mmCIF file of C-alpha atoms (C1' of nucleotides) in Angstrom:
data_model
loop_
_atom_site.group_PDB
_atom_site.id
_atom_site.type_symbol
_atom_site.label_atom_id
_atom_site.label_comp_id
_atom_site.label_asym_id
_atom_site.label_seq_id
_atom_site.Cartn_x
_atom_site.Cartn_y
_atom_site.Cartn_z
ATOM 1 C CA MET H 371 67.042 137.319 92.027
ATOM 2 C CA ALA H 372 67.177 135.024 89.030
ATOM 3 C CA GLU H 373 64.030 136.367 87.443
ATOM 4 C CA ASN H 374 65.157 135.146 84.046
ATOM 5 C CA ALA H 375 66.080 131.752 85.383
ATOM 6 C CA ALA H 376 62.442 131.224 86.272
ATOM 7 C CA HIS H 377 61.658 131.155 82.551
ATOM 8 C CA THR H 378 64.319 128.724 81.454
ATOM 9 C CA GLY H 379 64.652 126.634 84.578
ATOM 10 C CA ALA H 380 68.241 127.723 85.107
ATOM 11 C CA THR H 381 69.928 126.741 88.316
ATOM 12 C CA PRO H 382 70.606 129.413 90.965
ATOM 13 C CA GLU H 383 74.223 129.519 89.782
ATOM 14 C CA GLY H 384 72.965 130.714 86.416
ATOM 15 C CA ARG H 385 73.720 127.688 84.241
ATOM 16 C CA PRO H 386 70.752 126.803 82.068
ATOM 17 C CA ALA H 387 68.698 123.670 82.537
ATOM 18 C CA ARG H 388 68.965 122.724 78.874
ATOM 19 C CA PRO H 389 71.206 123.359 75.870
ATOM 20 C CA ASP H 390 70.114 126.079 73.466
ATOM 21 C CA LEU H 391 67.359 124.889 71.156
ATOM 22 C CA ALA H 392 69.427 125.824 68.120
ATOM 23 C CA ALA H 393 72.414 123.880 69.461
ATOM 24 C CA MET H 394 70.277 120.747 69.455
ATOM 25 C CA ILE H 395 68.143 121.334 66.387
ATOM 26 C CA VAL H 396 70.781 122.460 63.901
ATOM 27 C CA PRO H 397 73.029 119.394 64.366
ATOM 28 C CA LEU H 398 69.952 117.181 64.267
ATOM 29 C CA GLY H 399 68.993 118.776 60.970
ATOM 30 C CA ARG H 400 72.491 118.173 59.656
ATOM 31 C CA ALA H 401 72.334 114.520 60.660
ATOM 32 C CA LEU H 402 68.953 114.068 58.990
ATOM 33 C CA THR H 403 70.244 115.757 55.853
ATOM 34 C CA ALA H 404 73.307 113.531 55.805
ATOM 35 C CA ALA H 405 71.079 110.492 56.203
ATOM 36 C CA GLU H 406 69.018 111.571 53.196
ATOM 37 C CA GLN H 407 72.012 111.986 50.951
ATOM 38 C CA PRO H 408 72.563 108.330 50.009
ATOM 39 C CA VAL H 409 68.880 107.976 49.104
ATOM 40 C CA LEU H 410 69.005 111.080 46.933
ATOM 41 C CA ASP H 411 72.259 109.951 45.321
ATOM 42 C CA ALA H 412 70.706 106.611 44.464
ATOM 43 C CA HIS H 413 68.028 108.426 42.482
ATOM 44 C CA GLY H 414 70.262 111.081 40.978
ATOM 45 C CA LEU H 415 68.608 113.935 42.846
ATOM 46 C CA THR H 416 70.200 116.864 44.621
ATOM 47 C CA MET H 417 68.643 118.204 47.791
ATOM 48 C CA TRP H 418 67.339 121.189 45.814
ATOM 49 C CA ALA H 419 65.809 118.949 43.162
ATOM 50 C CA TYR H 420 64.060 116.871 45.814
ATOM 51 C CA THR H 421 62.815 120.035 47.505
ATOM 52 C CA VAL H 422 61.376 121.202 44.190
ATOM 53 C CA LEU H 423 59.606 117.885 43.630
ATOM 54 C CA LEU H 424 58.156 118.093 47.145
ATOM 55 C CA HIS H 425 56.761 121.577 46.671
ATOM 56 C CA LEU H 426 55.317 120.947 43.234
ATOM 57 C CA GLU H 427 53.311 118.042 44.535
ATOM 58 C CA GLU H 428 50.810 120.087 46.507
ATOM 59 C CA THR H 429 49.818 122.635 43.896
ATOM 60 C CA PRO H 430 51.124 123.490 40.448
ATOM 61 C CA ILE H 431 52.980 126.782 40.558
ATOM 62 C CA ARG H 432 52.588 129.606 38.109
ATOM 63 C CA THR H 433 56.036 131.200 38.196
ATOM 64 C CA GLN H 434 59.561 130.093 38.991
ATOM 65 C CA ALA H 435 59.951 133.076 41.286
ATOM 66 C CA ALA H 436 57.008 131.865 43.375
ATOM 67 C CA LEU H 437 58.553 128.417 43.634
ATOM 68 C CA ALA H 438 61.880 129.916 44.636
ATOM 69 C CA GLY H 439 60.188 131.960 47.348
ATOM 70 C CA ALA H 440 58.313 128.940 48.665
ATOM 71 C CA ILE H 441 61.465 126.915 49.145
ATOM 72 C CA ARG H 442 63.520 129.905 50.303
ATOM 73 C CA ALA H 443 65.866 129.767 47.334
ATOM 74 C CA ASP H 444 67.141 132.517 45.100
ATOM 75 C CA LYS H 445 65.351 132.486 41.745
ATOM 76 C CA THR H 446 68.660 132.145 39.921
ATOM 77 C CA ARG H 447 69.579 129.174 42.064
ATOM 78 C CA ILE H 448 66.822 126.857 40.894
ATOM 79 C CA ILE H 449 67.200 127.365 37.164
ATOM 80 C CA ALA H 450 69.778 124.634 36.644
ATOM 81 C CA VAL H 451 67.696 122.393 38.889
ATOM 82 C CA LEU H 452 64.596 122.950 36.743
ATOM 83 C CA ASP H 453 66.632 122.449 33.564
ATOM 84 C CA ASP H 454 67.684 119.028 34.806
ATOM 85 C CA LEU H 455 64.271 117.959 36.093
ATOM 86 C CA GLU H 456 62.658 119.006 32.824
ATOM 87 C CA ALA H 457 65.266 117.234 30.694
ATOM 88 C CA ARG H 458 64.628 114.053 32.668
ATOM 89 C CA GLY H 459 60.882 114.323 32.163
ATOM 90 C CA LEU H 460 60.117 114.779 35.853
ATOM 91 C CA ILE H 461 58.397 118.168 35.556
ATOM 92 C CA HIS H 462 56.387 120.125 33.029
ATOM 93 C CA ARG H 463 57.599 123.674 32.402
ATOM 94 C CA GLN H 464 55.581 125.538 29.817
ATOM 95 C CA PRO H 465 55.021 129.213 29.077
ATOM 96 C CA ASP H 466 51.726 130.482 30.470
ATOM 97 C CA PRO H 467 49.489 131.200 27.421
ATOM 98 C CA GLU H 468 48.027 134.198 29.264
ATOM 99 C CA ASP H 469 51.420 135.701 30.070
ATOM 100 C CA ARG H 470 54.188 134.134 28.090
ATOM 101 C CA ARG H 471 56.843 135.544 30.380
ATOM 102 C CA ALA H 472 55.805 133.112 33.124
ATOM 103 C CA ARG H 473 56.465 129.367 33.233
ATOM 104 C CA LEU H 474 53.791 127.010 34.504
ATOM 105 C CA LEU H 475 55.381 124.295 36.632
ATOM 106 C CA SER H 476 53.920 120.924 37.539
ATOM 107 C CA LEU H 477 54.953 117.339 38.153
ATOM 108 C CA THR H 478 54.794 114.687 35.467
ATOM 109 C CA THR H 479 53.502 111.240 36.344
ATOM 110 C CA GLU H 480 57.063 110.025 36.386
ATOM 111 C CA GLY H 481 58.071 112.925 38.624
ATOM 112 C CA ARG H 482 55.320 112.089 41.078
ATOM 113 C CA ARG H 483 56.342 108.452 41.080
ATOM 114 C CA LEU H 484 59.991 109.247 41.777
ATOM 115 C CA ARG H 485 59.080 111.767 44.433
ATOM 116 C CA ASP H 486 56.901 109.250 46.268
ATOM 117 C CA ALA H 487 59.551 106.552 46.107
ATOM 118 C CA VAL H 488 62.254 108.842 47.459
ATOM 119 C CA GLN H 489 60.101 110.313 50.181
ATOM 120 C CA SER H 490 59.000 106.880 51.305
ATOM 121 C CA ALA H 491 62.607 105.736 51.613
ATOM 122 C CA ILE H 492 63.599 108.886 53.467
ATOM 123 C CA GLN H 493 60.755 108.679 55.934
ATOM 124 C CA GLN H 494 61.515 105.030 56.605
ATOM 125 C CA GLY H 495 65.001 106.081 57.643
ATOM 126 C CA GLU H 496 63.599 108.789 59.850
ATOM 127 C CA GLU H 497 61.281 106.312 61.517
ATOM 128 C CA ARG H 498 64.300 104.382 62.720
ATOM 129 C CA LEU H 499 65.451 107.492 64.575
ATOM 130 C CA LEU H 500 62.004 108.196 65.984
ATOM 131 C CA ALA H 501 61.799 104.613 67.209
ATOM 132 C CA ARG H 502 64.212 105.626 69.973
ATOM 133 C CA LEU H 503 61.481 107.713 71.570
ATOM 134 C CA PRO H 504 58.616 106.486 73.773
ATOM 135 C CA ALA H 505 55.374 106.453 71.776
ATOM 136 C CA ALA H 506 53.809 109.327 73.709
ATOM 137 C CA ASP H 507 56.904 111.521 73.442
ATOM 138 C CA ARG H 508 57.227 110.697 69.798
ATOM 139 C CA ALA H 509 53.683 111.786 69.044
ATOM 140 C CA ALA H 510 54.150 114.985 71.042
ATOM 141 C CA PHE H 511 57.479 115.599 69.306
ATOM 142 C CA LEU H 512 55.961 115.359 65.830
ATOM 143 C CA ARG H 513 52.962 117.434 66.883
ATOM 144 C CA SER H 514 55.229 120.132 68.324
ATOM 145 C CA LEU H 515 57.433 120.132 65.257
ATOM 146 C CA GLN H 516 54.472 120.649 62.945
ATOM 147 C CA GLU H 517 53.144 123.372 65.222
ATOM 148 C CA LEU H 518 56.458 125.243 65.281
ATOM 149 C CA SER H 519 56.986 124.752 61.532
ATOM 150 C CA ALA H 520 53.712 126.515 60.878
ATOM 151 C CA LEU H 521 54.768 129.686 62.694
ATOM 152 C CA PRO H 522 55.204 132.637 60.305
ATOM 153 C CA GLU H 523 58.834 133.227 61.284
ATOM 154 C CA VAL H 524 59.607 129.610 60.407
ATOM 155 C CA ALA H 525 57.307 128.777 57.492
ATOM 156 C CA PRO H 526 58.416 129.746 53.985
ATOM 157 C CA ARG H 527 56.268 132.419 52.390
ATOM 158 C CA LYS H 528 53.324 131.226 50.379
ATOM 159 C CA PRO H 529 53.034 132.871 46.964
ATOM 160 C CA GLY H 530 50.431 135.568 46.517
ATOM 161 C CA HIS H 531 50.606 137.058 49.981
ATOM 162 C CA ALA H 532 50.457 140.800 50.425
ATOM 163 C CA THR H 533 53.893 140.712 52.021
ATOM 164 C CA ASP H 534 55.331 139.417 48.750
ATOM 165 C CA ARG H 535 55.007 142.842 47.214
ATOM 166 C CA LYS H 536 57.963 145.154 47.471
ATOM 167 C CA ASP H 537 55.666 148.116 47.904
ATOM 168 C CA PRO H 538 53.341 147.486 50.830
ATOM 169 C CA HIS H 539 50.553 149.705 49.427
ATOM 170 C CA MET P 1307 49.988 96.623 49.623
ATOM 171 C CA ALA P 1308 51.321 99.704 51.371
ATOM 172 C CA GLU P 1309 53.612 97.789 53.685
ATOM 173 C CA ASN P 1310 55.829 100.828 54.059
ATOM 174 C CA ALA P 1311 52.877 103.069 54.732
ATOM 175 C CA ALA P 1312 52.250 101.138 57.935
ATOM 176 C CA HIS P 1313 55.484 102.582 59.309
ATOM 177 C CA THR P 1314 54.918 106.203 58.465
ATOM 178 C CA GLY P 1315 51.168 106.401 58.652
ATOM 179 C CA ALA P 1316 50.847 107.138 54.962
ATOM 180 C CA THR P 1317 47.416 107.144 53.428
ATOM 181 C CA PRO P 1318 46.411 104.294 51.102
ATOM 182 C CA GLU P 1319 47.111 106.594 48.167
ATOM 183 C CA GLY P 1320 50.732 106.737 49.255
ATOM 184 C CA ARG P 1321 50.990 110.329 50.430
ATOM 185 C CA PRO P 1322 52.745 110.515 53.794
ATOM 186 C CA ALA P 1323 50.982 111.509 56.990
ATOM 187 C CA ARG P 1324 53.629 114.079 57.867
ATOM 188 C CA PRO P 1325 56.277 116.193 56.158
ATOM 189 C CA ASP P 1326 59.823 114.866 56.195
ATOM 190 C CA LEU P 1327 61.508 115.452 59.540
ATOM 191 C CA ALA P 1328 64.353 117.285 57.846
ATOM 192 C CA ALA P 1329 61.909 119.528 55.976
ATOM 193 C CA MET P 1330 60.557 120.700 59.330
ATOM 194 C CA ILE P 1331 63.711 120.698 61.409
ATOM 195 C CA VAL P 1332 66.134 122.417 59.043
ATOM 196 C CA PRO P 1333 63.950 125.522 58.512
ATOM 197 C CA LEU P 1334 63.254 125.610 62.235
ATOM 198 C CA GLY P 1335 66.975 125.581 62.873
ATOM 199 C CA ARG P 1336 67.429 128.398 60.392
ATOM 200 C CA ALA P 1337 64.748 130.457 62.110
ATOM 201 C CA LEU P 1338 66.316 129.884 65.521
ATOM 202 C CA THR P 1339 69.720 130.838 64.151
ATOM 203 C CA ALA P 1340 68.312 134.001 62.608
ATOM 204 C CA ALA P 1341 66.690 134.869 65.927
ATOM 205 C CA GLU P 1342 70.039 134.498 67.702
ATOM 206 C CA GLN P 1343 71.856 136.794 65.323
ATOM 207 C CA PRO P 1344 70.771 140.150 66.794
ATOM 208 C CA VAL P 1345 71.771 138.981 70.266
ATOM 209 C CA LEU P 1346 75.178 137.863 69.040
ATOM 210 C CA ASP P 1347 75.650 141.083 67.076
ATOM 211 C CA ALA P 1348 74.881 143.120 70.185
ATOM 212 C CA HIS P 1349 77.798 141.410 71.929
ATOM 213 C CA GLY P 1350 80.165 141.350 68.986
ATOM 214 C CA LEU P 1351 80.163 137.582 68.699
ATOM 215 C CA THR P 1352 79.924 135.425 65.592
ATOM 216 C CA MET P 1353 78.044 132.143 65.724
ATOM 217 C CA TRP P 1354 81.357 130.299 65.712
ATOM 218 C CA ALA P 1355 82.701 132.406 68.567
ATOM 219 C CA TYR P 1356 79.581 131.760 70.639
ATOM 220 C CA THR P 1357 79.835 128.049 69.882
ATOM 221 C CA VAL P 1358 83.427 128.070 71.116
ATOM 222 C CA LEU P 1359 82.450 129.832 74.344
ATOM 223 C CA LEU P 1360 79.681 127.279 74.880
ATOM 224 C CA HIS P 1361 81.970 124.306 74.473
ATOM 225 C CA LEU P 1362 84.768 125.671 76.606
ATOM 226 C CA GLU P 1363 82.433 126.174 79.529
ATOM 227 C CA GLU P 1364 82.032 122.516 80.385
ATOM 228 C CA THR P 1365 85.650 121.415 80.435
ATOM 229 C CA PRO P 1366 88.915 123.089 79.444
ATOM 230 C CA ILE P 1367 90.219 121.573 76.227
ATOM 231 C CA ARG P 1368 93.759 120.533 75.589
ATOM 232 C CA THR P 1369 94.129 121.054 71.833
ATOM 233 C CA GLN P 1370 92.518 123.259 69.235
ATOM 234 C CA ALA P 1371 91.960 120.213 67.056
ATOM 235 C CA ALA P 1372 89.882 118.605 69.810
ATOM 236 C CA LEU P 1373 87.788 121.732 70.127
ATOM 237 C CA ALA P 1374 87.309 121.853 66.370
ATOM 238 C CA GLY P 1375 86.165 118.225 66.366
ATOM 239 C CA ALA P 1376 83.737 118.829 69.224
ATOM 240 C CA ILE P 1377 81.982 121.651 67.410
ATOM 241 C CA ARG P 1378 82.232 119.972 63.993
ATOM 242 C CA ALA P 1379 84.457 122.675 62.547
ATOM 243 C CA ASP P 1380 87.601 122.407 60.502
ATOM 244 C CA LYS P 1381 90.656 123.117 62.635
ATOM 245 C CA THR P 1382 91.726 125.901 60.272
ATOM 246 C CA ARG P 1383 88.317 127.479 60.556
ATOM 247 C CA ILE P 1384 88.467 128.327 64.257
ATOM 248 C CA ILE P 1385 91.903 129.930 64.322
ATOM 249 C CA ALA P 1386 90.713 133.433 63.515
ATOM 250 C CA VAL P 1387 87.894 132.930 66.018
ATOM 251 C CA LEU P 1388 90.343 132.001 68.769
ATOM 252 C CA ASP P 1389 92.618 134.908 67.815
ATOM 253 C CA ASP P 1390 89.729 137.296 68.357
ATOM 254 C CA LEU P 1391 88.465 135.751 71.585
ATOM 255 C CA GLU P 1392 91.978 135.747 73.026
ATOM 256 C CA ALA P 1393 92.640 139.349 72.020
ATOM 257 C CA ARG P 1394 89.426 140.357 73.770
ATOM 258 C CA GLY P 1395 90.414 138.546 76.948
ATOM 259 C CA LEU P 1396 87.546 136.053 76.747
ATOM 260 C CA ILE P 1397 89.656 132.907 76.629
ATOM 261 C CA HIS P 1398 93.047 131.693 77.841
ATOM 262 C CA ARG P 1399 95.212 130.042 75.173
ATOM 263 C CA GLN P 1400 98.592 128.937 76.435
ATOM 264 C CA PRO P 1401 101.108 126.335 75.248
ATOM 265 C CA ASP P 1402 100.865 123.097 77.227
ATOM 266 C CA PRO P 1403 104.093 122.877 79.313
ATOM 267 C CA GLU P 1404 104.121 119.118 78.820
ATOM 268 C CA ASP P 1405 103.806 119.337 75.022
ATOM 269 C CA ARG P 1406 104.471 122.779 73.740
ATOM 270 C CA ARG P 1407 102.915 122.042 70.380
ATOM 271 C CA ALA P 1408 99.453 121.987 71.978
ATOM 272 C CA ARG P 1409 97.447 124.982 73.223
ATOM 273 C CA LEU P 1410 95.456 124.721 76.460
ATOM 274 C CA LEU P 1411 92.112 126.452 76.039
ATOM 275 C CA SER P 1412 89.831 127.719 78.782
ATOM 276 C CA LEU P 1413 87.394 130.530 79.537
ATOM 277 C CA THR P 1414 88.415 133.660 81.413
ATOM 278 C CA THR P 1415 86.083 135.050 84.066
ATOM 279 C CA GLU P 1416 85.047 137.690 81.581
ATOM 280 C CA GLY P 1417 84.440 135.042 78.930
ATOM 281 C CA ARG P 1418 82.221 133.073 81.273
ATOM 282 C CA ARG P 1419 80.294 136.207 82.170
ATOM 283 C CA LEU P 1420 79.689 137.127 78.538
ATOM 284 C CA ARG P 1421 78.754 133.583 77.631
ATOM 285 C CA ASP P 1422 76.166 133.413 80.417
ATOM 286 C CA ALA P 1423 74.662 136.766 79.480
ATOM 287 C CA VAL P 1424 74.346 135.826 75.814
ATOM 288 C CA GLN P 1425 72.973 132.378 76.479
ATOM 289 C CA SER P 1426 70.418 133.750 78.893
ATOM 290 C CA ALA P 1427 69.179 136.230 76.303
ATOM 291 C CA ILE P 1428 69.049 133.572 73.605
ATOM 292 C CA GLN P 1429 67.127 131.103 75.713
ATOM 293 C CA GLN P 1430 64.646 133.788 76.714
ATOM 294 C CA GLY P 1431 63.917 134.294 73.036
ATOM 295 C CA GLU P 1432 63.523 130.575 72.530
ATOM 296 C CA GLU P 1433 61.100 130.379 75.429
ATOM 297 C CA ARG P 1434 58.770 132.698 73.578
ATOM 298 C CA LEU P 1435 58.613 130.154 70.762
ATOM 299 C CA LEU P 1436 58.124 127.229 73.116
ATOM 300 C CA ALA P 1437 55.306 129.094 74.828
ATOM 301 C CA ARG P 1438 53.189 128.258 71.789
ATOM 302 C CA LEU P 1439 53.156 124.616 72.845
ATOM 303 C CA PRO P 1440 50.968 122.995 75.505
ATOM 304 C CA ALA P 1441 53.012 122.338 78.655
ATOM 305 C CA ALA P 1442 52.966 118.576 78.260
ATOM 306 C CA ASP P 1443 53.972 118.682 74.581
ATOM 307 C CA ARG P 1444 56.641 121.196 75.333
ATOM 308 C CA ALA P 1445 58.216 118.992 77.975
ATOM 309 C CA ALA P 1446 58.060 115.977 75.673
ATOM 310 C CA PHE P 1447 59.494 118.039 72.831
ATOM 311 C CA LEU P 1448 62.511 119.133 74.854
ATOM 312 C CA ARG P 1449 62.981 115.634 76.247
ATOM 313 C CA SER P 1450 62.864 114.144 72.735
ATOM 314 C CA LEU P 1451 65.246 116.726 71.386
ATOM 315 C CA GLN P 1452 67.801 115.998 74.074
ATOM 316 C CA GLU P 1453 67.372 112.272 73.500
ATOM 317 C CA LEU P 1454 67.903 112.564 69.748
ATOM 318 C CA SER P 1455 70.810 114.995 70.185
ATOM 319 C CA ALA P 1456 72.614 112.398 72.274
ATOM 320 C CA LEU P 1457 72.525 109.779 69.499
ATOM 321 C CA PRO P 1458 76.002 109.027 68.135
ATOM 322 C CA GLU P 1459 75.084 109.955 64.550
ATOM 323 C CA VAL P 1460 73.919 113.352 65.807
ATOM 324 C CA ALA P 1461 76.241 114.224 68.698
ATOM 325 C CA PRO P 1462 79.609 115.761 67.895
ATOM 326 C CA ARG P 1463 82.529 113.499 68.693
ATOM 327 C CA LYS P 1464 83.973 113.851 72.156
ATOM 328 C CA PRO P 1465 87.763 114.131 72.184
ATOM 329 C CA GLY P 1466 89.778 111.115 73.208
ATOM 330 C CA HIS P 1467 87.567 108.469 71.652
ATOM 331 C CA ALA P 1468 89.105 105.512 69.920
ATOM 332 C CA THR P 1469 87.377 106.535 66.704
ATOM 333 C CA ASP P 1470 89.382 109.756 66.675
ATOM 334 C CA ARG P 1471 92.467 107.881 65.614
ATOM 335 C CA LYS P 1472 93.080 107.498 61.923
ATOM 336 C CA ASP P 1473 94.535 104.057 62.463
ATOM 337 C CA PRO P 1474 92.020 101.917 64.348
ATOM 338 C CA HIS P 1475 94.715 99.735 65.988
ATOM 339 C "C1'" DT C 1215 108.942 110.734 61.067
ATOM 340 C "C1'" DA C 1216 104.625 112.284 63.214
ATOM 341 C "C1'" DT C 1217 101.749 115.884 65.231
ATOM 342 C "C1'" DT C 1218 100.013 120.754 66.476
ATOM 343 C "C1'" DG C 1219 99.064 124.876 64.940
ATOM 344 C "C1'" DT C 1220 99.300 128.230 61.171
ATOM 345 C "C1'" DT C 1221 99.158 130.326 56.545
ATOM 346 C "C1'" DA C 1222 98.159 130.311 51.595
ATOM 347 C "C1'" DT C 1223 95.460 128.564 48.000
ATOM 348 C "C1'" DA C 1224 91.580 126.627 45.638
ATOM 349 C "C1'" DC C 1225 86.996 125.332 45.458
ATOM 350 C "C1'" DT C 1226 81.901 125.423 46.294
ATOM 351 C "C1'" DC C 1227 77.946 127.694 47.064
ATOM 352 C "C1'" DT C 1228 75.238 131.684 46.883
ATOM 353 C "C1'" DA C 1229 73.852 136.278 45.811
ATOM 354 C "C1'" DT C 1230 74.204 140.558 42.697
ATOM 355 C "C1'" DA C 1231 74.117 142.685 38.340
ATOM 356 C "C1'" DA C 1232 73.415 142.800 33.589
ATOM 357 C "C1'" DC C 1233 70.711 141.031 29.600
ATOM 358 C "C1'" DT C 1234 66.553 139.089 26.760
ATOM 359 C "C1'" DA C 1235 61.728 138.471 26.039
ATOM 360 C "C1'" DT C 1236 57.402 139.660 26.938
ATOM 361 C "C1'" DA C 1237 53.864 142.810 28.773
ATOM 362 C "C1'" DT S 844 58.505 151.189 32.170
ATOM 363 C "C1'" DA S 845 57.983 146.929 34.580
ATOM 364 C "C1'" DT S 846 58.289 141.924 35.187
ATOM 365 C "C1'" DA S 847 59.781 136.727 34.385
ATOM 366 C "C1'" DG S 848 63.376 134.281 33.303
ATOM 367 C "C1'" DT S 849 68.251 133.680 32.141
ATOM 368 C "C1'" DT S 850 73.299 134.314 32.096
ATOM 369 C "C1'" DA S 851 77.671 136.189 33.775
ATOM 370 C "C1'" DT S 852 80.217 137.896 37.489
ATOM 371 C "C1'" DA S 853 81.688 138.553 42.121
ATOM 372 C "C1'" DG S 854 81.568 137.567 46.920
ATOM 373 C "C1'" DA S 855 81.371 134.665 51.269
ATOM 374 C "C1'" DG S 856 82.366 130.611 53.413
ATOM 375 C "C1'" DT S 857 84.725 126.467 53.526
ATOM 376 C "C1'" DA S 858 88.061 122.893 52.723
ATOM 377 C "C1'" DT S 859 92.772 121.358 50.907
ATOM 378 C "C1'" DA S 860 97.580 121.725 50.700
ATOM 379 C "C1'" DA S 861 101.920 123.477 52.065
ATOM 380 C "C1'" DC S 862 104.694 125.157 55.963
ATOM 381 C "C1'" DA S 863 107.005 125.975 60.762
ATOM 382 C "C1'" DA S 864 107.645 124.405 65.391
ATOM 383 C "C1'" DT S 865 107.911 120.726 68.507
ATOM 384 C "C1'" DA S 866 108.053 115.976 69.776
#
DNA sequence: TATTGTTATACTCTATAACTATA
DNA sequence: TATAGTTATAGAGTATAACAATA
């Protein structure tokens, strides 16, 4: 009896010991997103634009399609975003001399500066939330989150992987 | 120098010690939602329908608007959901004798049975993810998640609060 | 006149398909 | 012929506004 309950800690009556993970995490994500919005608004960035700035920081990207894949966006969805960021001088976007179909993408100095300012403000807000947790729990929470984010079913695809090809051969 | 960095553990160069919380939590929520989908499909439930079944379990609800508020949905958005659940005999939905404008909502026995079966399957799937974490981190992670979910800016409004009224008097 | 639930409409976001240029 | 990027179109999901019943 109650073999499954042994996994989830459900009571003998069958009610679970905790809410569904998704039922806690999705609203938390919404709240964090809502908290970011005023910061983004203050700097004239959409969530997509900020996401682009974040992902260009690490490594310059060789095609827009690769960027779109990395941030789990449709390639057509980021075009207007890139148009705006380029017009404001926050990113470079130049045809690859070796294959002029592709567009090399990278941050400008100004783009990096804005990105750092926004991220700093956002993380300060997040720290106020995390302050509600005991120090040990908080460290374990962040560690767990980074661990789970790295799982293949959670992490966005990195460009250049074999699985990016339509034909697996 | 780097006064803000002291809060977030940023390096002296200004790069943060961790990704943004939202950048980890939102994709994790998406992955959990995607993992739920096959289970819901197998039982003919949409995410909204499952959410309704979850929230009716605890306490019967006296108006559809209150239910909508509790699950952060527009009141017009859940009508088709309730139509379907009622037609399938999963919920009761009867006019309140004391105010026949309102609809009393509660689970049927069959609705409770389905809800328990689906939730059990979903949480079993989630346990496989959590199994990647050390036991201590996992406990702290769940504890932290429940703590943060209970914060007023995260938790959905409970019906009957003073803040539900448009006029604060 | 105000409120509950419902229906009809409009709007936003996103994906799909068609087109241009390069290869 | 195939690919990167772009534009135009259509679809899904959601919110807004108008309506009917009840108080």
